[in-house]
PDB file of C-alpha atoms in Angstrom:
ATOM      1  CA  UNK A   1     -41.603 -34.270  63.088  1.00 42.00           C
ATOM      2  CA  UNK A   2     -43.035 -37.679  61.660  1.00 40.00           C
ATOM      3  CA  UNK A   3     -44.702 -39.911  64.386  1.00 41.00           C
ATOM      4  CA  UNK A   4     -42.545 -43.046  65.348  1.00 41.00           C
ATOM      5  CA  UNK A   5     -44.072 -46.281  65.324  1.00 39.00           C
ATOM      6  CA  UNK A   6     -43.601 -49.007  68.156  1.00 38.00           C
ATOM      7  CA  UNK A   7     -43.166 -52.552  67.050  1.00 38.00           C
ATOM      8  CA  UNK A   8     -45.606 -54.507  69.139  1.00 39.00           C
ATOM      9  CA  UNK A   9     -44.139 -56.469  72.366  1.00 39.00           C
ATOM     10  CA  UNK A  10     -44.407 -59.698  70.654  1.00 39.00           C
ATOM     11  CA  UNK A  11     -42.069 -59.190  68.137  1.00 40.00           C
ATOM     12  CA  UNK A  12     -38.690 -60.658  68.918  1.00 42.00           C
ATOM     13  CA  UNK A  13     -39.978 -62.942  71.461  1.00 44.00           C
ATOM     14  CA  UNK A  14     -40.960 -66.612  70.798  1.00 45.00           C
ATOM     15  CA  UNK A  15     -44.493 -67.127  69.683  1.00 46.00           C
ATOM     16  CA  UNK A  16     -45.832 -70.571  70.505  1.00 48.00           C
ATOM     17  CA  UNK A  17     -47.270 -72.995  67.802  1.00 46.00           C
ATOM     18  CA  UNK A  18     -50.272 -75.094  67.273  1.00 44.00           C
ATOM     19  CA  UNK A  19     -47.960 -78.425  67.992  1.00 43.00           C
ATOM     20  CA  UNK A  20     -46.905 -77.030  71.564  1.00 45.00           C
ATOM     21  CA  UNK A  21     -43.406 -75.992  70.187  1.00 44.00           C
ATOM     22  CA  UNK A  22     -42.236 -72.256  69.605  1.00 44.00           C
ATOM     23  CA  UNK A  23     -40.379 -70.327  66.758  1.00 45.00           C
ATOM     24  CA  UNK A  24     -37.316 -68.318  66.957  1.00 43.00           C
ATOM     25  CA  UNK A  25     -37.689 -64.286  67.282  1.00 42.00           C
ATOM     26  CA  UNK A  26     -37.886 -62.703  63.093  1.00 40.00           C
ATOM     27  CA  UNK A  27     -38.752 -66.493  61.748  1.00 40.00           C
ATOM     28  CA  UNK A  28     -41.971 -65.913  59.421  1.00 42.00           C
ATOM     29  CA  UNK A  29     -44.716 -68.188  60.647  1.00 43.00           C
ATOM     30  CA  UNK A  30     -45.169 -71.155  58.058  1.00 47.00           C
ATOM     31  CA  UNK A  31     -48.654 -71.407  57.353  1.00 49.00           C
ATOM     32  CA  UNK A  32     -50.476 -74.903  56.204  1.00 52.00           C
ATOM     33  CA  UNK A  33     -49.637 -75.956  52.453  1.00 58.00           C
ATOM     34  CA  UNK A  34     -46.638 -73.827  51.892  1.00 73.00           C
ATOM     35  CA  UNK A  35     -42.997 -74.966  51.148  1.00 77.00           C
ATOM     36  CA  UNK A  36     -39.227 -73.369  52.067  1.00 87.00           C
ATOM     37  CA  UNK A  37     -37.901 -71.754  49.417  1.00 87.00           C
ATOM     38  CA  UNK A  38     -34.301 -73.676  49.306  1.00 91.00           C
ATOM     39  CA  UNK A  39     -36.717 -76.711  48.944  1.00 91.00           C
ATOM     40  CA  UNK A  40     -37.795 -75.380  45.624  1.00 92.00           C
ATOM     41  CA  UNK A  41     -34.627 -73.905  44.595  1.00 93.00           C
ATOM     42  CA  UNK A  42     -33.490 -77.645  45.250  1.00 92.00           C
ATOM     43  CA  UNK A  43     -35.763 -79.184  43.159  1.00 89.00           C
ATOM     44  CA  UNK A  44     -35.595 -76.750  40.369  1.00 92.00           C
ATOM     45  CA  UNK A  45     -31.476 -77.119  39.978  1.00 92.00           C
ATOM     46  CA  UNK A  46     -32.170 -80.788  40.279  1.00 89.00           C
ATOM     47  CA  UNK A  47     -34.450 -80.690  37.233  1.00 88.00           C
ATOM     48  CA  UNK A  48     -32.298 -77.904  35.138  1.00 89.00           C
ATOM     49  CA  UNK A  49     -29.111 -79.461  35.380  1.00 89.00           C
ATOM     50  CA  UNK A  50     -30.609 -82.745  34.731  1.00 84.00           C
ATOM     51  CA  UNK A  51     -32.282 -81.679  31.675  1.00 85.00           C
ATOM     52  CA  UNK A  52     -29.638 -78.805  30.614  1.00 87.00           C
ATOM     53  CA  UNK A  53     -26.804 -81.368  30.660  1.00 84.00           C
ATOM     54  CA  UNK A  54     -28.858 -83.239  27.600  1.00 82.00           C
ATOM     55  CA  UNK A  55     -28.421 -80.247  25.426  1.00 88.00           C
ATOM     56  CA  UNK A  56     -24.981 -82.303  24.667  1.00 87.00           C
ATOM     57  CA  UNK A  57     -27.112 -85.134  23.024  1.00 83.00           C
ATOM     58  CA  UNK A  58     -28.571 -81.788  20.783  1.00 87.00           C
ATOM     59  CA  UNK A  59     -25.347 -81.067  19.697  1.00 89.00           C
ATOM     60  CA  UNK A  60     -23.808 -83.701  19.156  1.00 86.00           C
ATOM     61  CA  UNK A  61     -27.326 -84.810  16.789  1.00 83.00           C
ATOM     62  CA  UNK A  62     -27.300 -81.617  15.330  1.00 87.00           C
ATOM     63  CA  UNK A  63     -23.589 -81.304  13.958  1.00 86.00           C
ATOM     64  CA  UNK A  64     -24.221 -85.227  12.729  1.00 80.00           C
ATOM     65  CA  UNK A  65     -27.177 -84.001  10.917  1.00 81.00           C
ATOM     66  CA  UNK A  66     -25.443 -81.578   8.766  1.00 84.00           C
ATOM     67  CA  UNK A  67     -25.841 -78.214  10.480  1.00 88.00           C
ATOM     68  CA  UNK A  68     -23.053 -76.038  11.068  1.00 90.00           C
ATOM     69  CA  UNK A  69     -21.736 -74.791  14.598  1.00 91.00           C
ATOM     70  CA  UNK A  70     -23.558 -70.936  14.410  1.00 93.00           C
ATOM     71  CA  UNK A  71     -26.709 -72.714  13.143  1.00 91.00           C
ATOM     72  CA  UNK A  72     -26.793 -75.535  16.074  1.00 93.00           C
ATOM     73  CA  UNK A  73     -26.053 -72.592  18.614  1.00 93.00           C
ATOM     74  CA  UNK A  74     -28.607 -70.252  17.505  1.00 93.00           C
ATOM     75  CA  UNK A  75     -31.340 -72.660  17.185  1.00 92.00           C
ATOM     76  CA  UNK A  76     -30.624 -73.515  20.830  1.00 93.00           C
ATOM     77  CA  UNK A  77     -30.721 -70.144  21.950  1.00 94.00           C
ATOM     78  CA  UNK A  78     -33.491 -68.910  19.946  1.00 92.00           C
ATOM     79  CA  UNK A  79     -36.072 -71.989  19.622  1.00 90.00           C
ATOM     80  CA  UNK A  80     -35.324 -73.789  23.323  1.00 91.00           C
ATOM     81  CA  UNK A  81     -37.789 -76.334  23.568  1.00 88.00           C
ATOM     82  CA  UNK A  82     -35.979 -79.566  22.806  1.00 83.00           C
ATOM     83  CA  UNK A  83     -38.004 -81.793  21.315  1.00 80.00           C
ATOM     84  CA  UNK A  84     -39.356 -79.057  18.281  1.00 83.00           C
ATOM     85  CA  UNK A  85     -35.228 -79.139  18.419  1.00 87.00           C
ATOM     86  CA  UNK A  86     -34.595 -82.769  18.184  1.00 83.00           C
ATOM     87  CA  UNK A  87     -37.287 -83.177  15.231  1.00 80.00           C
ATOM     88  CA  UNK A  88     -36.400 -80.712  13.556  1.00 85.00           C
ATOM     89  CA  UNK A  89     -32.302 -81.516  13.078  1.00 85.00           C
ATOM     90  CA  UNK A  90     -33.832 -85.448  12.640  1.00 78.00           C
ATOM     91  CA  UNK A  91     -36.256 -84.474   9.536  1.00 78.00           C
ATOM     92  CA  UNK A  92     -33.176 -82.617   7.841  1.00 80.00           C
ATOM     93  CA  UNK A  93     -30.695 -85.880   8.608  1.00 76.00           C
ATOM     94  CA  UNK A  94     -33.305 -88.221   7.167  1.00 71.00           C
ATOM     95  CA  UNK A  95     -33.100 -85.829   4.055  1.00 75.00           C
ATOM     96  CA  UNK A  96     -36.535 -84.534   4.401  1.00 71.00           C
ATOM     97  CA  UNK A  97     -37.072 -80.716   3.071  1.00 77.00           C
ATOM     98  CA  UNK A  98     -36.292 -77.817   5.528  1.00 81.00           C
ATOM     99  CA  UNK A  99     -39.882 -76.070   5.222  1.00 81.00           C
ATOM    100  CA  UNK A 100     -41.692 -79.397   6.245  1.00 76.00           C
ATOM    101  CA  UNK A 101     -38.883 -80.386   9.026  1.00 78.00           C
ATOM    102  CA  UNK A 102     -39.601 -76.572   9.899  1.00 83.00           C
ATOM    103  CA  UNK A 103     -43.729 -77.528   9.778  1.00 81.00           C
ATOM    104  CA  UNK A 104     -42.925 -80.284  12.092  1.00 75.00           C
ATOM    105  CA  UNK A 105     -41.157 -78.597  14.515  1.00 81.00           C
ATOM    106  CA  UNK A 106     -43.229 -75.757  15.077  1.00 83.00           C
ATOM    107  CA  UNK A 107     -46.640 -78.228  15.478  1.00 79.00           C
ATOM    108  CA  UNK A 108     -44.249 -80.007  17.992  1.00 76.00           C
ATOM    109  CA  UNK A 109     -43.639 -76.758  19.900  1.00 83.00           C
ATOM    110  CA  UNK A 110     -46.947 -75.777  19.943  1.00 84.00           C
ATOM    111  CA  UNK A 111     -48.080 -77.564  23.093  1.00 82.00           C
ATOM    112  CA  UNK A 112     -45.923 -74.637  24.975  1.00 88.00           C
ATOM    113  CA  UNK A 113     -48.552 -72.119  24.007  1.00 88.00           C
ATOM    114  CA  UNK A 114     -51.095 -74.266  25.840  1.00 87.00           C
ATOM    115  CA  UNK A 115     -48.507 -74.209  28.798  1.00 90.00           C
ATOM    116  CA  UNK A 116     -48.556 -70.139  28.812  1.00 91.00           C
ATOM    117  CA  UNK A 117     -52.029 -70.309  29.666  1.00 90.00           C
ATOM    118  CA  UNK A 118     -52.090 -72.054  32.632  1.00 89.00           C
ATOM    119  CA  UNK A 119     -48.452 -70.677  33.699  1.00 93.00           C
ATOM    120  CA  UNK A 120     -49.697 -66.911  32.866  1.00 92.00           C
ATOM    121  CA  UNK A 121     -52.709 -67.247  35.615  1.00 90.00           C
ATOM    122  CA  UNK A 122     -50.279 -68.820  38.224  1.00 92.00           C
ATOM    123  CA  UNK A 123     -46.594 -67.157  37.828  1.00 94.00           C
ATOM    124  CA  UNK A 124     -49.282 -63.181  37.257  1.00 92.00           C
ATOM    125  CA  UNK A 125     -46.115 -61.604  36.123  1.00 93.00           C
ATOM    126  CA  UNK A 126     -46.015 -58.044  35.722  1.00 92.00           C
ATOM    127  CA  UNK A 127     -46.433 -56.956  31.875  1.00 91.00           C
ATOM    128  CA  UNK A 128     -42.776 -55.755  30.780  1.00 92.00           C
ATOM    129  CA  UNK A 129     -41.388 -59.625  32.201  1.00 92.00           C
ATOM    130  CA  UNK A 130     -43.637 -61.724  30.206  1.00 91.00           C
ATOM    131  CA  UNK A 131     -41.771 -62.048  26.841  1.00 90.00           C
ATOM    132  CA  UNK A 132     -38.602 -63.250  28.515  1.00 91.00           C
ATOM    133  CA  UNK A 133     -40.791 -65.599  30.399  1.00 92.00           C
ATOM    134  CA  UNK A 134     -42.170 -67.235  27.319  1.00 92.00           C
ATOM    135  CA  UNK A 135     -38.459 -68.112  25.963  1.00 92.00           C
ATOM    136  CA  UNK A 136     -38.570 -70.668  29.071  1.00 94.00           C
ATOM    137  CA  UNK A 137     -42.100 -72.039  28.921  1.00 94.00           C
ATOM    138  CA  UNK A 138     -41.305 -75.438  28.868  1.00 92.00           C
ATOM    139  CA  UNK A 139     -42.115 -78.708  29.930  1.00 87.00           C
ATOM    140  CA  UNK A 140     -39.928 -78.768  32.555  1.00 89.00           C
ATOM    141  CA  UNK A 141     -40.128 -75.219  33.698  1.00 93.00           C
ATOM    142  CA  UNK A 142     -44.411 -76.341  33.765  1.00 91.00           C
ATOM    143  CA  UNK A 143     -43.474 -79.734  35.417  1.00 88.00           C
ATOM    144  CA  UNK A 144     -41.826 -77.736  38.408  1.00 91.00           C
ATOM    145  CA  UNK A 145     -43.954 -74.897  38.513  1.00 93.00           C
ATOM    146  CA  UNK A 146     -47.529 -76.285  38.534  1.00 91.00           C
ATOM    147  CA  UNK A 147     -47.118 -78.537  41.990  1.00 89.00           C
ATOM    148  CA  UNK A 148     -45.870 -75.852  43.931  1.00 91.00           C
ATOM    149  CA  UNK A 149     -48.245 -74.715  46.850  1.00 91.00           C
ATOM    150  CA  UNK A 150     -48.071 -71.147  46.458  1.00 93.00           C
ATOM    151  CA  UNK A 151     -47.594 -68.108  44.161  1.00 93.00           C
ATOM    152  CA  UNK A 152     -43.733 -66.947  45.380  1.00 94.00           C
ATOM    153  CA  UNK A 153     -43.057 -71.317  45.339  1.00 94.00           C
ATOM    154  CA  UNK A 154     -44.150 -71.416  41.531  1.00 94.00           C
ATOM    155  CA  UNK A 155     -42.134 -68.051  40.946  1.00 95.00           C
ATOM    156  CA  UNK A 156     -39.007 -69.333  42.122  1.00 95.00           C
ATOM    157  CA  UNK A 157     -39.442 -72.714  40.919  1.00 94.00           C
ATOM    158  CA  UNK A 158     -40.206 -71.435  37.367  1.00 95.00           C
ATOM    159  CA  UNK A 159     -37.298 -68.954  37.673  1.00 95.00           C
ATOM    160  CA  UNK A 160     -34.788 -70.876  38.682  1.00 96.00           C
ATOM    161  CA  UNK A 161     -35.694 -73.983  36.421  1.00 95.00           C
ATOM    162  CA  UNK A 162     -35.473 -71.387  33.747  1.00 94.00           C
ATOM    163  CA  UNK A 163     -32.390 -69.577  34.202  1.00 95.00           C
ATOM    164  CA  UNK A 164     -30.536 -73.374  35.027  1.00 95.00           C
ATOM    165  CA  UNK A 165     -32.029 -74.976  31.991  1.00 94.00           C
ATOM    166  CA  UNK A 166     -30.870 -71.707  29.447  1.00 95.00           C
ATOM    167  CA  UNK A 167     -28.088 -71.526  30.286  1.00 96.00           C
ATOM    168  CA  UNK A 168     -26.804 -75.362  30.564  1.00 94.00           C
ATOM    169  CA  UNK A 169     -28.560 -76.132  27.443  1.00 94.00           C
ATOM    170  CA  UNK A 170     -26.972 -73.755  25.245  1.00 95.00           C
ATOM    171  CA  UNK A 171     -23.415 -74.317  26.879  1.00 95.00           C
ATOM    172  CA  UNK A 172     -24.086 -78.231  26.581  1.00 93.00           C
ATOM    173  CA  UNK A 173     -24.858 -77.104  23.012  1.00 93.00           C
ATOM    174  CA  UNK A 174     -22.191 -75.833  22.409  1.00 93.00           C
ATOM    175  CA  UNK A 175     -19.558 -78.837  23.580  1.00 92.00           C
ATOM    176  CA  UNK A 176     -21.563 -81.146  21.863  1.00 89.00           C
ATOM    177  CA  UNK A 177     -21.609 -79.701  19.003  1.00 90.00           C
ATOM    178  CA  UNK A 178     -17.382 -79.314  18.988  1.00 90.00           C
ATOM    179  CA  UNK A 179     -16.974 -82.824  20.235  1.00 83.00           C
ATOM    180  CA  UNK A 180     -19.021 -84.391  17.720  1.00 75.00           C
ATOM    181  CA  UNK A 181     -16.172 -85.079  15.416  1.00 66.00           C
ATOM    182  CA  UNK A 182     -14.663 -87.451  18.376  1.00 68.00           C
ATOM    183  CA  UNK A 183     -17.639 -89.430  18.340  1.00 63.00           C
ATOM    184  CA  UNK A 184     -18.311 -90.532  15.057  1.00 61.00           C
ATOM    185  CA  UNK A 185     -21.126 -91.891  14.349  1.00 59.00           C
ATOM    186  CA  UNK A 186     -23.662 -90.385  16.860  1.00 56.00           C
ATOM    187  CA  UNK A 187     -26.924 -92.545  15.971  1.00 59.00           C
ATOM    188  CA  UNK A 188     -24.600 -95.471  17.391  1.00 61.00           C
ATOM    189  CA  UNK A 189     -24.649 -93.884  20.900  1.00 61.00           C
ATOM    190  CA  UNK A 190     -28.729 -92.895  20.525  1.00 61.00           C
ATOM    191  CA  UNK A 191     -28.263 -89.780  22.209  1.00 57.00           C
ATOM    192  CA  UNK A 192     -31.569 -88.652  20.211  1.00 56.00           C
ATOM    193  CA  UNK A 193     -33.273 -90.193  22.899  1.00 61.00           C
ATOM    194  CA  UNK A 194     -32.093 -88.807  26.388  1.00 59.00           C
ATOM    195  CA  UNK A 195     -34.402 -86.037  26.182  1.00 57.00           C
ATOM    196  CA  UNK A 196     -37.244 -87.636  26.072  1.00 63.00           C
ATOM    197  CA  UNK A 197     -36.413 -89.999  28.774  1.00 65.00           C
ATOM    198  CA  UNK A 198     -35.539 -87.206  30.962  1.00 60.00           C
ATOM    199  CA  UNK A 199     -38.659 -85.721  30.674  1.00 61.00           C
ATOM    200  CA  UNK A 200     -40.537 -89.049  31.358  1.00 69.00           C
ATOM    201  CA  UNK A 201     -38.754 -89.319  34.299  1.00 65.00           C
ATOM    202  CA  UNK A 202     -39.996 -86.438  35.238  1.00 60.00           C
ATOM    203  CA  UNK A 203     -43.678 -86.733  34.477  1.00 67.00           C
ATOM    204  CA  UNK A 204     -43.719 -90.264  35.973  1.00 71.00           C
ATOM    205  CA  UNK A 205     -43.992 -89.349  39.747  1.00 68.00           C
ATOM    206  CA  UNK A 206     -47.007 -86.969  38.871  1.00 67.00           C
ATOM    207  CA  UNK A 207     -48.981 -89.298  37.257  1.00 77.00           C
ATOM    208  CA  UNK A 208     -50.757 -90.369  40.874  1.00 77.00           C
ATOM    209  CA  UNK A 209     -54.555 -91.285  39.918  1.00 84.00           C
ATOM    210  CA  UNK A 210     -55.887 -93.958  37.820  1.00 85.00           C
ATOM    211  CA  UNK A 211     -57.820 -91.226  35.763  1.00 85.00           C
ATOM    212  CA  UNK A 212     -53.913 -89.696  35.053  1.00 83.00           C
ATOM    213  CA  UNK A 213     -52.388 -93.116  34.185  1.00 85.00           C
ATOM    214  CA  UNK A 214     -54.717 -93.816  32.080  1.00 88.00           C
ATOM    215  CA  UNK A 215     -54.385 -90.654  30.054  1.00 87.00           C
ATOM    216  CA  UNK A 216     -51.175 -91.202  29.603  1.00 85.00           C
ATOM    217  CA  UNK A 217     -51.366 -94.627  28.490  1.00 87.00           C
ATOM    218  CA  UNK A 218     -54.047 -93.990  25.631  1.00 88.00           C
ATOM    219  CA  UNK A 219     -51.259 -90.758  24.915  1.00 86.00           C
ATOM    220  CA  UNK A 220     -48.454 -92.872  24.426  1.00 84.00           C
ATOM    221  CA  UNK A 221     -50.599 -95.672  22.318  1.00 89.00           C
ATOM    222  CA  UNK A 222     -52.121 -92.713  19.713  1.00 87.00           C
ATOM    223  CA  UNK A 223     -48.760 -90.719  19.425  1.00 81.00           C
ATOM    224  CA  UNK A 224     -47.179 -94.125  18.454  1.00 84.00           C
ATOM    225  CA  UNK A 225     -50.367 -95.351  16.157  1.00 88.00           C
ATOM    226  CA  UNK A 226     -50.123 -92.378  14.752  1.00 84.00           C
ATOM    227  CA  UNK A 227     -46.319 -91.582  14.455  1.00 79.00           C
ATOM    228  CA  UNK A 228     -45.571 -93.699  10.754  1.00 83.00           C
ATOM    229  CA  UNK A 229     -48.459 -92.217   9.213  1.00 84.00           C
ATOM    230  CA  UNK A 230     -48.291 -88.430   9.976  1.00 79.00           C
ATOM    231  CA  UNK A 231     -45.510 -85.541   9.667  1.00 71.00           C
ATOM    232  CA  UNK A 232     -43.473 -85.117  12.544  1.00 62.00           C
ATOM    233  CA  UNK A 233     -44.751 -82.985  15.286  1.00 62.00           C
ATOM    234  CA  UNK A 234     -48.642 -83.944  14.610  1.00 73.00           C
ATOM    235  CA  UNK A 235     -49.008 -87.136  16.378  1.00 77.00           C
ATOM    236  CA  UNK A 236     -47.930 -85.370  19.711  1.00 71.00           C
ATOM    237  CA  UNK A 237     -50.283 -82.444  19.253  1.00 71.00           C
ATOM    238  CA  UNK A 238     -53.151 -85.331  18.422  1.00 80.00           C
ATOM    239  CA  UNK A 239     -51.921 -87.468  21.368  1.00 80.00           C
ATOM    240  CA  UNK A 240     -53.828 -84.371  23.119  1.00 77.00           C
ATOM    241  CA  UNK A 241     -57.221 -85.570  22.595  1.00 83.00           C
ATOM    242  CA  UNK A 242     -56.576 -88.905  25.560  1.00 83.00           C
ATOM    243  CA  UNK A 243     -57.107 -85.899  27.742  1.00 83.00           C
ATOM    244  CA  UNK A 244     -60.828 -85.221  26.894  1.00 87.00           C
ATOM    245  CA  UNK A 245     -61.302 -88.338  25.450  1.00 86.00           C
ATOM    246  CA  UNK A 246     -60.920 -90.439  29.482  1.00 86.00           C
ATOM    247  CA  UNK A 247     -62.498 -87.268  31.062  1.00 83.00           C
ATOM    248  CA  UNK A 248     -65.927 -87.930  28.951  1.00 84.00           C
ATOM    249  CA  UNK A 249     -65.874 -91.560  29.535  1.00 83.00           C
ATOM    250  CA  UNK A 250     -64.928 -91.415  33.431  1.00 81.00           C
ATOM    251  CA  UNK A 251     -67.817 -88.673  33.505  1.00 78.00           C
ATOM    252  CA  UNK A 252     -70.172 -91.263  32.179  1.00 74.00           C
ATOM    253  CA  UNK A 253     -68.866 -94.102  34.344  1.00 75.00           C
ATOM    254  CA  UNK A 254     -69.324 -92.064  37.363  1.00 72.00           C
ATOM    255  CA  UNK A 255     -72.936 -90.407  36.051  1.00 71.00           C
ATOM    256  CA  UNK A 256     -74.115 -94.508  35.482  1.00 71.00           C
ATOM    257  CA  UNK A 257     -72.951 -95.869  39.090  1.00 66.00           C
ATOM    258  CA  UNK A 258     -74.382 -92.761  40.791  1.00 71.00           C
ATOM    259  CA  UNK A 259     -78.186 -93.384  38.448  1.00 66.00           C
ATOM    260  CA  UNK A 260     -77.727 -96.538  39.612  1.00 67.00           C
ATOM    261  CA  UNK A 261     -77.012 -95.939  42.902  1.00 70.00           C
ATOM    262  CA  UNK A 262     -79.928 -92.963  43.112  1.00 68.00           C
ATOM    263  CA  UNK A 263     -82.345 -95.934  41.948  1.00 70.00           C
ATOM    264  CA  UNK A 264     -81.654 -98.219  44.383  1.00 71.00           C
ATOM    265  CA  UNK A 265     -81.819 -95.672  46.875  1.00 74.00           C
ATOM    266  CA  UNK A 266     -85.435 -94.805  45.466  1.00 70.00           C
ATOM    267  CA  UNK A 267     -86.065 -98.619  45.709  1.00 65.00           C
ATOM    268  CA  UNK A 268     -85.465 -98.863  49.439  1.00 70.00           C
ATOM    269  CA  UNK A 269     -87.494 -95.942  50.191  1.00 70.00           C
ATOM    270  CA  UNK A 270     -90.443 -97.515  48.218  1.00 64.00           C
ATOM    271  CA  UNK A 271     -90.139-100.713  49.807  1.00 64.00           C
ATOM    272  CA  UNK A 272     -89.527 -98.749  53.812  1.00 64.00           C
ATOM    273  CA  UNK A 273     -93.035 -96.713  52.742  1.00 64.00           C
ATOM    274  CA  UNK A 274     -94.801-100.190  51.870  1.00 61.00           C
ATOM    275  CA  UNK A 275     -93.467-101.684  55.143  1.00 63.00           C
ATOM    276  CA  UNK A 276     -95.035 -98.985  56.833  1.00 62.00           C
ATOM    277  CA  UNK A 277     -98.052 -99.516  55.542  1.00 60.00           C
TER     278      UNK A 277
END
């Protein structure tokens, strides 16, 4: 007969807490730095149906470009990252060849595989889930996942971001794509461009130190510099090098003021020793 195990007597009884109050019997203590999961599941419908309800704006760009209903769907289901998907349809309606509007988009798209590293270290997901986590390594699925506090926050966060975005993008997709027709002329409306604004709204709020401001700033100014002279896709990628680029000059702003700062430091204790002498 297996031994039975007593719970000990504080379970189901209220437990006081460091601010003098208590919590109810079962709650799970919160510890410092962590955050309730419907507050992440909150934030991560806000962003996917934000974001999935601009896969309209892809279809609607996408059937104006030329490209049949099956191709628009299946390059929304298959490629997901909506920029690569925005340049791509763009190249072909400015007449540009499909292998280089291909090029463009898959430069464009590479910045995800630079999210997988970072996202593959936090989300540790076990081996068999990891392909049908890369379909939704995004920017928006990294935007959500990388401020959360803790390893089951950045889980759901991703997870739910994902799942929302999918499957909103693809159906959004798909109605834009039908309802083009009604439309007309779609470069009137300029529904090219409600992707990227979503996304900058979302970037925008984490962009708290000077040192992250100003990376973006010199981003923007060498993606645009660069954007009339290069293909599509390579300015972005390029737009990469702010990052390093403020990091190496703040290092030697910082290593100057603290030389300087170490000399004057040795000239007060020179001038203390002659004093005492």
């Amino acid at each position: 007969m297996a031994e039975q195990t007593t719970l000990p007597e504080s379970v189901g009884e209220p437990t006081n807490t460091p601010d003098g109050g208590t919590t109810d019997p079962g709650e799970r203590p919160k510890t410092p730095g962590t955050k309730p999961d419907a507050a992440v599941v909150r934030d991560a419908l806000g962003v996917g149906i934000a974001v999935g309800l601009s896969g309209f704006a892809f279809g609607v760009t996408s059937a104006g470009s030329g490209l049949s209903l099956l191709q628009t769907c299946v390059l929304s289901l298959a490629v997901f990252t909506g920029a690569s998907q925005f340049a791509l349809v763009g190249a072909l309606a400015a007449g540009g060849n499909p292998y280089t509007a291909a090029a463009g988009a898959f430069f464009l798209g590479v910045r995800n595989s630079f999210y997988g590293l970072r996202l593959s270290q936090l989300l540790a997901l076990p081996r068999a889930l990891r392909p049908f986590a890369a379909q939704w390594v995004i920017d928006e699925t990294t935007a959500v996942t990388l401020p959360q506090p803790t390893r089951r926050a950045a889980r759901i966060g991703f997870a739910v971001t994902g799942l929302t975005l999918y499957v909103l993008w693809n159906l959004t997709t798909l109605l834009g794509a039908l309802g083009a027709e009604a439309l007309g002329d779609t470069e009137v409306w300029g529904l090219d461009a409600a992707s990227p604004a979503v996304f900058l709204a979302l970037l925008a709020p984490m962009l708290k130190t000077a040192t992250e401001r100003v990376t973006a700033a010199v981003a923007v100014l060498l993606a645009l510099g660069l954007l009339p002279v290069l293909p599509a896709g390579v300015p972005v990628l390029l737009s990469a090098l702010a990052a390093p680029a403020v990091l190496f000059l703040s290092g030697r702003r910082n290593g100057t003021a603290r030389a300087a700062e170490g000399r004057r430091e040795q000239d007060r204790s020179a001038a203390g020793t002659e004093e005492n002498r």
